[in-house]
Amino acid sequence: MKPKMGPKWKRKILHVDMDAFFAAIEVRDNPSLKGKPVIVGGDPYGRGVVSTASYEARKFGVHSAMSSAAARRLCPQGIFLRPSFHKYEEASERIQSILRQHTDLVEPLSLDEAYLDVTEHRLGVEDPVLVAKLIKQNIFAVTHLTASAGVAPNKFLAKVASDMNKPNGLTVVTPHQVADFVLDLPVRKIPGVGPVTERELAAEKIFFCRDLQRAGRDFLASRFGKFGWALYERGLGRDDSSVIAEWTPKQLSSEETFAKDTKDVEFLKGQLAQDAQRVWMDLKTRDLEGKTVVLKLKYFDFELITRSQTLEDFPESWQEIHQTACRLLEHKTNAGRRPVRLIGLGISGLSEIGSVRKKSLPADLFR
Ligand code: TTP
Ligand code: MG
């Protein structure tokens, strides 16, 4: 029998992202929280930052990375919980092993998110949408948690798609749909386009991918350099980067730019705690370790400095990383005296824990 003619998939890429990951695990483990606004993060009466919130809490405007105090003001009835990372790591490991049952080509991005290339499915399943359904079912059966998945011919579109129907979503962009799909896609959805680039693009009247197409490659390259090329490609819905099962980045880091410059050192330390937790989890997810703590600061006048300290031993907790970064902040910067607009923390000099196989970084398209 002739196979049914479907759209031609050169590559079948999935992006899988767990829904309200930390909060969903807390609700799973304490069913009396079901349906309630659950907010996982730091102390709402101190300098804490929100890690994540259940979808019920998000209705009040609560979201990741806002201060827990602000979350409390928005949602006073919210149930505030401190994170228990060991539980999140355990769930993450189970999820990663489910993903690997479908293909070796799994690229984890964080504890709760990964790309898969299922062009060659391990058990020969041809339909990538069926693979995504199976993965969602497997994850739910094993962890009692829901995931959202995106299915597309490349990583960029798969990631955009997985975010479109959260929670418990499954969104497909077939090769035939790509051209239409991207037209109305906001440029903000393109990896590497943060608030600053978004503003720069808006100044050129570029808001959607259709506008990037109209602007053309030459204009974008003249305005944004190498990144302009990538922008043009994404504007057409193209991304030929591969799913890379394992690679060792040079540094893992986390940072944020503030809406208002700040001289408040305690606030900055609170941000660093959040960064240290994120970087720590990222290290765990990728089985990496590193001894060099890097603090990055941008002052109000855009002067950018980095300060680093190499520890004697590999840190054993995020708190150790946090303390080192706080010492650097207090002794090696002008924080508190000069307003700060961005703070970040990284671990560099990374190596794999107990692994001999190493791959180098893929050529980085983004600046
Ligand atoms: P996300 O996948 O960004 O968020 P989420 O899973 O909570 O919600 P959803 O995907 O449904 O929108 O992040 C995964 C986990 O990483 C999140 O549960 C908590 C942690 N995290 C932080 O600690 N701080 C942050 O700023 C972000 C964005 C996530
Ligand atoms: Mg998630």
CSV table of C-alpha atoms and ligand atoms in Angstrom, one decimal:
chain,number,residue,atom,x,y,z
A,1,MET,CA,0.0,0.0,0.0
A,2,LYS,CA,1.3,3.5,-0.8
A,3,PRO,CA,1.8,5.5,2.3
A,4,LYS,CA,-0.5,8.5,2.8
A,5,MET,CA,1.0,11.7,1.4
A,6,GLY,CA,1.7,14.0,4.3
A,7,PRO,CA,3.8,17.1,4.6
A,8,LYS,CA,7.5,16.4,4.1
A,9,TRP,CA,9.5,16.5,7.3
A,10,LYS,CA,13.2,16.8,6.8
A,11,ARG,CA,13.7,16.9,10.5
A,12,LYS,CA,11.2,16.1,13.2
A,13,ILE,CA,12.0,18.2,16.3
A,14,LEU,CA,10.2,18.2,19.6
A,15,HIS,CA,10.4,20.7,22.5
A,16,VAL,CA,9.0,19.4,25.8
A,17,ASP,CA,8.5,21.7,28.7
A,18,MET,CA,6.9,20.8,32.0
A,19,ASP,CA,4.0,22.9,33.3
A,20,ALA,CA,4.6,25.2,36.3
A,21,PHE,CA,7.3,22.6,37.2
A,22,PHE,CA,8.2,23.3,40.8
A,23,ALA,CA,4.7,24.3,41.7
A,24,ALA,CA,3.2,21.3,40.0
A,25,ILE,CA,5.5,19.0,42.0
A,26,GLU,CA,4.4,20.7,45.3
A,27,VAL,CA,0.7,20.3,44.4
A,28,ARG,CA,1.3,16.6,43.4
A,29,ASP,CA,2.9,15.9,46.7
A,30,ASN,CA,0.2,17.7,48.7
A,31,PRO,CA,-3.1,17.3,47.0
A,32,SER,CA,-4.8,19.8,49.4
A,33,LEU,CA,-3.0,22.5,47.3
A,34,LYS,CA,-4.8,21.4,44.1
A,35,GLY,CA,-6.6,24.4,42.5
A,36,LYS,CA,-5.0,26.9,44.8
A,37,PRO,CA,-2.6,29.7,44.0
A,38,VAL,CA,0.8,28.1,44.9
A,39,ILE,CA,3.9,30.3,44.8
A,40,VAL,CA,7.3,28.6,45.1
A,41,GLY,CA,10.3,30.8,45.8
A,42,GLY,CA,11.9,32.9,48.5
A,43,ASP,CA,10.5,34.5,51.6
A,44,PRO,CA,7.6,36.8,50.8
A,45,TYR,CA,8.4,38.8,54.0
A,46,GLY,CA,12.1,39.1,53.1
A,47,ARG,CA,14.1,39.6,49.9
A,48,GLY,CA,13.0,36.4,48.2
A,49,VAL,CA,12.2,36.0,44.5
A,50,VAL,CA,9.5,33.9,42.9
A,51,SER,CA,10.8,30.7,41.2
A,52,THR,CA,7.5,29.8,39.7
A,53,ALA,CA,3.7,29.9,40.4
A,54,SER,CA,0.8,27.6,39.7
A,55,TYR,CA,-1.5,28.6,36.9
A,56,GLU,CA,-4.1,29.7,39.5
A,57,ALA,CA,-1.5,32.1,41.0
A,58,ARG,CA,-0.6,33.4,37.6
A,59,LYS,CA,-4.1,34.7,37.2
A,60,PHE,CA,-3.2,37.3,39.8
A,61,GLY,CA,-0.2,38.4,37.8
A,62,VAL,CA,2.3,36.4,39.7
A,63,HIS,CA,5.3,35.2,37.7
A,64,SER,CA,8.8,33.9,37.9
A,65,ALA,CA,11.6,36.3,38.9
A,66,MET,CA,9.3,38.9,40.5
A,67,SER,CA,10.0,39.6,44.2
A,68,SER,CA,8.1,37.4,46.5
A,69,ALA,CA,6.9,40.5,48.4
A,70,ALA,CA,5.4,41.8,45.2
A,71,ALA,CA,3.7,38.4,44.6
A,72,ARG,CA,2.3,38.6,48.1
A,73,ARG,CA,0.8,42.1,47.4
A,74,LEU,CA,-0.8,40.8,44.1
A,75,CYS,CA,-2.0,37.5,45.7
A,76,PRO,CA,-2.3,37.8,49.5
A,77,GLN,CA,-4.1,34.5,49.7
A,78,GLY,CA,-1.2,32.8,47.8
A,79,ILE,CA,0.4,29.7,49.4
A,80,PHE,CA,4.1,30.5,49.6
A,81,LEU,CA,6.5,27.5,49.6
A,82,ARG,CA,10.3,27.3,49.7
A,83,PRO,CA,11.7,25.2,46.9
A,84,SER,CA,12.8,21.6,47.6
A,85,PHE,CA,15.4,21.1,44.9
A,86,HIS,CA,16.0,17.4,45.5
A,87,LYS,CA,12.4,16.6,44.5
A,88,TYR,CA,12.7,18.7,41.3
A,89,GLU,CA,16.0,17.0,40.4
A,90,GLU,CA,14.5,13.6,41.0
A,91,ALA,CA,11.5,14.3,38.7
A,92,SER,CA,13.8,15.8,36.2
A,93,GLU,CA,15.9,12.7,36.0
A,94,ARG,CA,12.9,10.5,35.5
A,95,ILE,CA,11.7,12.8,32.7
A,96,GLN,CA,15.1,12.8,31.0
A,97,SER,CA,15.2,9.0,31.1
A,98,ILE,CA,11.7,8.8,29.5
A,99,LEU,CA,12.8,11.2,26.7
A,100,ARG,CA,15.8,9.0,26.1
A,101,GLN,CA,13.6,6.0,25.5
A,102,HIS,CA,12.5,7.7,22.3
A,103,THR,CA,15.9,8.9,21.0
A,104,ASP,CA,19.5,9.4,22.0
A,105,LEU,CA,19.2,13.0,20.6
A,106,VAL,CA,17.9,14.7,23.7
A,107,GLU,CA,19.3,18.2,24.5
A,108,PRO,CA,18.2,19.3,28.0
A,109,LEU,CA,17.9,23.1,28.4
A,110,SER,CA,17.1,23.1,32.1
A,111,LEU,CA,15.6,20.8,34.7
A,112,ASP,CA,12.2,20.8,33.0
A,113,GLU,CA,12.8,21.4,29.3
A,114,ALA,CA,14.5,19.6,26.4
A,115,TYR,CA,14.7,19.4,22.7
A,116,LEU,CA,14.5,16.0,20.9
A,117,ASP,CA,15.3,15.1,17.4
A,118,VAL,CA,12.9,12.2,16.6
A,119,THR,CA,13.6,12.1,12.8
A,120,GLU,CA,14.9,8.6,13.5
A,121,HIS,CA,12.7,7.4,16.4
A,122,ARG,CA,14.2,4.6,18.5
A,123,LEU,CA,11.2,2.3,17.9
A,124,GLY,CA,10.5,3.5,14.4
A,125,VAL,CA,7.5,5.7,15.1
A,126,GLU,CA,7.2,7.8,12.0
A,127,ASP,CA,4.7,10.4,13.1
A,128,PRO,CA,6.3,13.0,15.4
A,129,VAL,CA,2.9,14.1,16.7
A,130,LEU,CA,2.3,10.5,17.9
A,131,VAL,CA,5.7,10.6,19.6
A,132,ALA,CA,4.9,13.8,21.4
A,133,LYS,CA,1.6,12.3,22.6
A,134,LEU,CA,3.4,9.1,23.8
A,135,ILE,CA,6.0,11.2,25.6
A,136,LYS,CA,3.3,13.3,27.4
A,137,GLN,CA,1.5,10.1,28.4
A,138,ASN,CA,4.7,8.4,29.6
A,139,ILE,CA,5.7,11.5,31.7
A,140,PHE,CA,2.2,11.6,33.3
A,141,ALA,CA,2.2,7.9,34.0
A,142,VAL,CA,5.6,8.0,35.7
A,143,THR,CA,5.6,11.4,37.4
A,144,HIS,CA,1.9,12.5,37.6
A,145,LEU,CA,2.9,15.8,36.1
A,146,THR,CA,1.8,17.4,32.8
A,147,ALA,CA,4.1,18.6,30.1
A,148,SER,CA,3.5,20.8,27.1
A,149,ALA,CA,5.1,19.8,23.8
A,150,GLY,CA,5.8,21.5,20.5
A,151,VAL,CA,6.4,19.6,17.2
A,152,ALA,CA,8.0,21.4,14.3
A,153,PRO,CA,10.7,21.0,11.6
A,154,ASN,CA,13.2,22.9,13.7
A,155,LYS,CA,14.2,23.9,17.3
A,156,PHE,CA,13.1,27.5,17.1
A,157,LEU,CA,9.6,26.7,16.0
A,158,ALA,CA,9.3,23.6,18.3
A,159,LYS,CA,10.0,25.9,21.3
A,160,VAL,CA,7.6,28.6,20.2
A,161,ALA,CA,5.0,25.9,19.7
A,162,SER,CA,5.4,24.2,23.1
A,163,ASP,CA,4.7,27.5,24.8
A,164,MET,CA,1.5,28.2,22.8
A,165,ASN,CA,-1.1,26.0,24.6
A,166,LYS,CA,0.2,25.7,28.1
A,167,PRO,CA,-0.6,23.9,30.4
A,168,ASN,CA,-0.8,20.3,29.0
A,169,GLY,CA,-0.6,21.5,25.4
A,170,LEU,CA,0.5,19.9,22.2
A,171,THR,CA,1.0,22.3,19.3
A,172,VAL,CA,2.2,21.2,15.9
A,173,VAL,CA,3.7,23.3,13.1
A,174,THR,CA,4.0,21.1,10.0
A,175,PRO,CA,6.5,22.1,7.3
A,176,HIS,CA,3.6,23.3,5.2
A,177,GLN,CA,2.4,25.6,7.9
A,178,VAL,CA,5.7,27.3,8.7
A,179,ALA,CA,5.4,30.1,6.2
A,180,ASP,CA,2.0,31.2,7.5
A,181,PHE,CA,2.8,30.4,11.1
A,182,VAL,CA,5.7,32.9,11.4
A,183,LEU,CA,4.0,35.9,9.8
A,184,ASP,CA,2.3,37.1,12.9
A,185,LEU,CA,4.9,35.8,15.4
A,186,PRO,CA,6.2,38.6,17.6
A,187,VAL,CA,9.9,39.1,17.4
A,188,ARG,CA,10.1,38.7,21.2
A,189,LYS,CA,9.6,35.0,20.6
A,190,ILE,CA,12.9,34.7,18.8
A,191,PRO,CA,15.7,33.4,21.1
A,192,GLY,CA,18.2,36.1,21.7
A,193,VAL,CA,15.6,38.9,21.4
A,194,GLY,CA,15.3,40.4,24.8
A,195,PRO,CA,13.6,43.6,25.9
A,196,VAL,CA,16.5,45.7,24.5
A,197,THR,CA,16.6,44.2,21.0
A,198,GLU,CA,12.8,44.3,21.0
A,199,ARG,CA,12.9,48.0,21.6
A,200,GLU,CA,15.6,48.5,18.9
A,201,LEU,CA,13.5,46.5,16.4
A,202,ALA,CA,10.4,48.4,17.4
A,203,ALA,CA,12.3,51.7,16.6
A,204,GLU,CA,12.6,50.3,13.1
A,205,LYS,CA,8.9,49.4,13.0
A,206,ILE,CA,9.7,45.7,13.2
A,207,PHE,CA,7.3,43.9,15.5
A,208,PHE,CA,6.5,40.6,13.9
A,209,CYS,CA,8.4,38.1,11.8
A,210,ARG,CA,6.6,39.4,8.7
A,211,ASP,CA,8.4,42.7,9.4
A,212,LEU,CA,11.8,41.0,9.6
A,213,GLN,CA,11.1,39.5,6.2
A,214,ARG,CA,10.2,42.9,4.8
A,215,ALA,CA,13.3,44.5,6.3
A,216,GLY,CA,15.5,42.1,4.5
A,217,ARG,CA,18.7,40.4,5.3
A,218,ASP,CA,21.0,43.2,4.2
A,219,PHE,CA,19.3,45.8,6.4
A,220,LEU,CA,19.2,43.5,9.4
A,221,ALA,CA,22.9,42.6,9.0
A,222,SER,CA,23.9,46.3,8.7
A,223,ARG,CA,21.8,47.1,11.8
A,224,PHE,CA,22.5,44.1,14.0
A,225,GLY,CA,25.7,42.5,12.6
A,226,LYS,CA,25.9,38.7,12.7
A,227,PHE,CA,22.8,38.5,14.8
A,228,GLY,CA,20.9,40.3,12.0
A,229,TRP,CA,21.5,37.2,9.8
A,230,ALA,CA,20.0,34.9,12.4
A,231,LEU,CA,17.1,37.3,12.8
A,232,TYR,CA,16.3,37.2,9.1
A,233,GLU,CA,16.5,33.4,9.2
A,234,ARG,CA,14.2,33.1,12.2
A,235,GLY,CA,11.9,35.7,10.5
A,236,LEU,CA,11.4,33.1,7.8
A,237,GLY,CA,10.9,30.3,10.4
A,238,ARG,CA,14.3,28.8,9.6
A,239,ASP,CA,16.7,27.4,12.1
A,240,ASP,CA,19.2,24.7,11.1
A,241,SER,CA,20.8,24.2,14.5
A,242,SER,CA,21.1,20.6,15.5
A,243,VAL,CA,19.8,18.9,18.6
A,244,ILE,CA,23.0,18.2,20.4
A,245,ALA,CA,22.8,15.4,22.9
A,246,GLU,CA,25.8,16.4,25.0
A,247,TRP,CA,28.0,19.3,25.1
A,248,THR,CA,30.0,21.2,27.6
A,249,PRO,CA,29.4,24.9,27.6
A,250,LYS,CA,32.2,27.1,28.8
A,251,GLN,CA,30.1,28.8,31.4
A,252,LEU,CA,26.6,28.5,32.8
A,253,SER,CA,25.1,31.7,34.0
A,254,SER,CA,21.9,33.5,35.0
A,255,GLU,CA,21.3,37.3,35.0
A,256,GLU,CA,18.6,39.9,35.1
A,257,THR,CA,18.3,43.5,34.1
A,258,PHE,CA,16.2,45.6,36.5
A,259,ALA,CA,13.3,47.9,35.5
A,260,LYS,CA,14.9,50.5,37.8
A,261,ASP,CA,18.6,50.9,38.7
A,262,THR,CA,19.3,50.0,42.3
A,263,LYS,CA,21.8,50.8,45.0
A,264,ASP,CA,20.2,48.3,47.4
A,265,VAL,CA,22.9,45.7,48.2
A,266,GLU,CA,20.5,43.4,50.0
A,267,PHE,CA,18.2,43.3,47.0
A,268,LEU,CA,21.2,42.5,44.8
A,269,LYS,CA,22.1,39.6,47.1
A,270,GLY,CA,18.5,38.3,46.9
A,271,GLN,CA,18.9,38.3,43.1
A,272,LEU,CA,22.2,36.5,43.4
A,273,ALA,CA,20.5,33.8,45.5
A,274,GLN,CA,18.0,33.2,42.7
A,275,ASP,CA,20.8,33.2,40.1
A,276,ALA,CA,22.9,30.8,42.2
A,277,GLN,CA,19.9,28.4,42.5
A,278,ARG,CA,19.3,28.5,38.8
A,279,VAL,CA,22.9,27.9,37.9
A,280,TRP,CA,23.2,25.2,40.5
A,281,MET,CA,20.2,23.3,38.9
A,282,ASP,CA,21.6,23.9,35.5
A,283,LEU,CA,24.9,22.3,36.6
A,284,LYS,CA,23.0,19.3,38.0
A,285,THR,CA,20.9,18.9,34.9
A,286,ARG,CA,23.9,18.7,32.7
A,287,ASP,CA,26.1,16.8,35.1
A,288,LEU,CA,28.7,19.5,35.1
A,289,GLU,CA,30.9,21.0,37.8
A,290,GLY,CA,33.1,24.1,38.0
A,291,LYS,CA,35.1,26.0,40.6
A,292,THR,CA,35.1,29.6,39.2
A,293,VAL,CA,32.3,31.8,40.4
A,294,VAL,CA,31.9,34.8,38.1
A,295,LEU,CA,29.9,37.9,39.1
A,296,LYS,CA,28.8,40.3,36.4
A,297,LEU,CA,27.5,43.8,37.1
A,298,LYS,CA,26.4,46.5,34.8
A,299,TYR,CA,26.2,50.0,36.3
A,300,PHE,CA,23.6,52.6,35.4
A,301,ASP,CA,26.0,54.1,32.8
A,302,PHE,CA,26.3,50.7,31.1
A,303,GLU,CA,29.8,50.1,32.4
A,304,LEU,CA,30.1,46.3,32.5
A,305,ILE,CA,32.4,44.6,35.0
A,306,THR,CA,33.1,41.0,35.9
A,307,ARG,CA,34.8,39.7,39.1
A,308,SER,CA,35.6,36.1,39.7
A,309,GLN,CA,37.0,33.8,42.3
A,310,THR,CA,38.1,30.3,41.9
A,311,LEU,CA,37.3,28.0,44.8
A,312,GLU,CA,39.6,25.4,46.2
A,313,ASP,CA,37.0,22.6,45.7
A,314,PHE,CA,33.9,22.2,43.6
A,315,PRO,CA,31.0,23.9,45.4
A,316,GLU,CA,28.6,21.4,47.1
A,317,SER,CA,25.5,23.6,47.3
A,318,TRP,CA,24.0,26.7,45.7
A,319,GLN,CA,24.5,28.5,49.0
A,320,GLU,CA,28.3,28.2,48.6
A,321,ILE,CA,28.1,29.8,45.1
A,322,HIS,CA,25.8,32.5,46.5
A,323,GLN,CA,28.2,33.3,49.4
A,324,THR,CA,31.1,33.6,47.1
A,325,ALA,CA,29.2,35.9,44.7
A,326,CYS,CA,28.1,38.1,47.7
A,327,ARG,CA,31.7,38.4,48.9
A,328,LEU,CA,32.7,39.5,45.4
A,329,LEU,CA,29.8,42.0,45.3
A,330,GLU,CA,30.7,43.5,48.7
A,331,HIS,CA,34.5,43.7,48.3
A,332,LYS,CA,35.2,44.0,44.6
A,333,THR,CA,32.5,46.2,43.2
A,334,ASN,CA,30.9,49.6,43.8
A,335,ALA,CA,27.5,48.1,44.5
A,336,GLY,CA,25.7,50.3,47.0
A,337,ARG,CA,27.6,53.4,45.9
A,338,ARG,CA,26.8,53.3,42.2
A,339,PRO,CA,23.4,52.3,40.8
A,340,VAL,CA,23.3,48.9,39.2
A,341,ARG,CA,21.1,48.0,36.2
A,342,LEU,CA,22.0,44.3,35.7
A,343,ILE,CA,23.4,41.6,37.9
A,344,GLY,CA,24.4,38.1,36.9
A,345,LEU,CA,26.3,35.1,38.2
A,346,GLY,CA,28.1,32.3,36.4
A,347,ILE,CA,30.2,29.3,36.9
A,348,SER,CA,33.0,28.8,34.5
A,349,GLY,CA,35.8,26.3,33.9
A,350,LEU,CA,33.2,23.6,33.5
A,351,SER,CA,33.9,19.9,33.2
A,352,GLU,CA,31.7,16.9,33.1
A,353,ILE,CA,31.2,14.8,36.2
A,354,GLY,CA,32.4,11.3,35.5
A,355,SER,CA,32.1,11.4,31.7
A,356,VAL,CA,34.8,11.0,29.2
A,357,ARG,CA,32.9,12.0,26.1
A,358,LYS,CA,33.1,15.6,25.3
A,359,LYS,CA,31.8,17.7,22.4
A,360,SER,CA,32.7,21.2,21.7
A,361,LEU,CA,30.2,24.1,21.6
A,362,PRO,CA,28.3,24.5,18.5
A,363,ALA,CA,29.1,27.7,16.6
A,364,ASP,CA,27.1,30.3,18.5
A,365,LEU,CA,24.6,32.1,16.2
A,366,PHE,CA,23.6,34.6,18.8
A,367,ARG,CA,25.7,37.4,20.3
B,1,TTP,P1,9.9,27.4,33.3
B,1,TTP,O1,9.7,26.2,32.4
B,1,TTP,O2,10.2,28.7,32.7
B,1,TTP,O3,8.5,27.7,34.1
B,1,TTP,P2,7.4,26.6,34.7
B,1,TTP,O4,7.8,25.2,34.3
B,1,TTP,O5,7.3,26.9,36.1
B,1,TTP,O6,6.1,27.1,34.0
B,1,TTP,P3,5.6,26.9,32.5
B,1,TTP,O7,6.7,26.2,31.8
B,1,TTP,O8,4.4,26.1,32.6
B,1,TTP,O9,5.4,28.3,32.0
B,1,TTP,O10,10.9,27.1,34.4
B,1,TTP,C1,11.0,25.8,35.0
B,1,TTP,C2,11.3,25.9,36.5
B,1,TTP,O11,12.6,26.6,36.7
B,1,TTP,C3,10.3,26.6,37.3
B,1,TTP,O12,9.2,25.7,37.7
B,1,TTP,C4,11.1,27.2,38.4
B,1,TTP,C5,12.5,27.4,37.8
B,1,TTP,N1,12.6,28.8,37.5
B,1,TTP,C6,13.2,29.6,38.5
B,1,TTP,O13,13.6,29.2,39.6
B,1,TTP,N2,13.3,31.0,38.2
B,1,TTP,C7,12.9,31.5,37.0
B,1,TTP,O14,13.0,32.8,36.9
B,1,TTP,C8,12.3,30.7,36.0
B,1,TTP,C9,11.8,31.3,34.7
B,1,TTP,C10,12.2,29.3,36.3
B,2,MG,MG,8.2,24.7,32.3
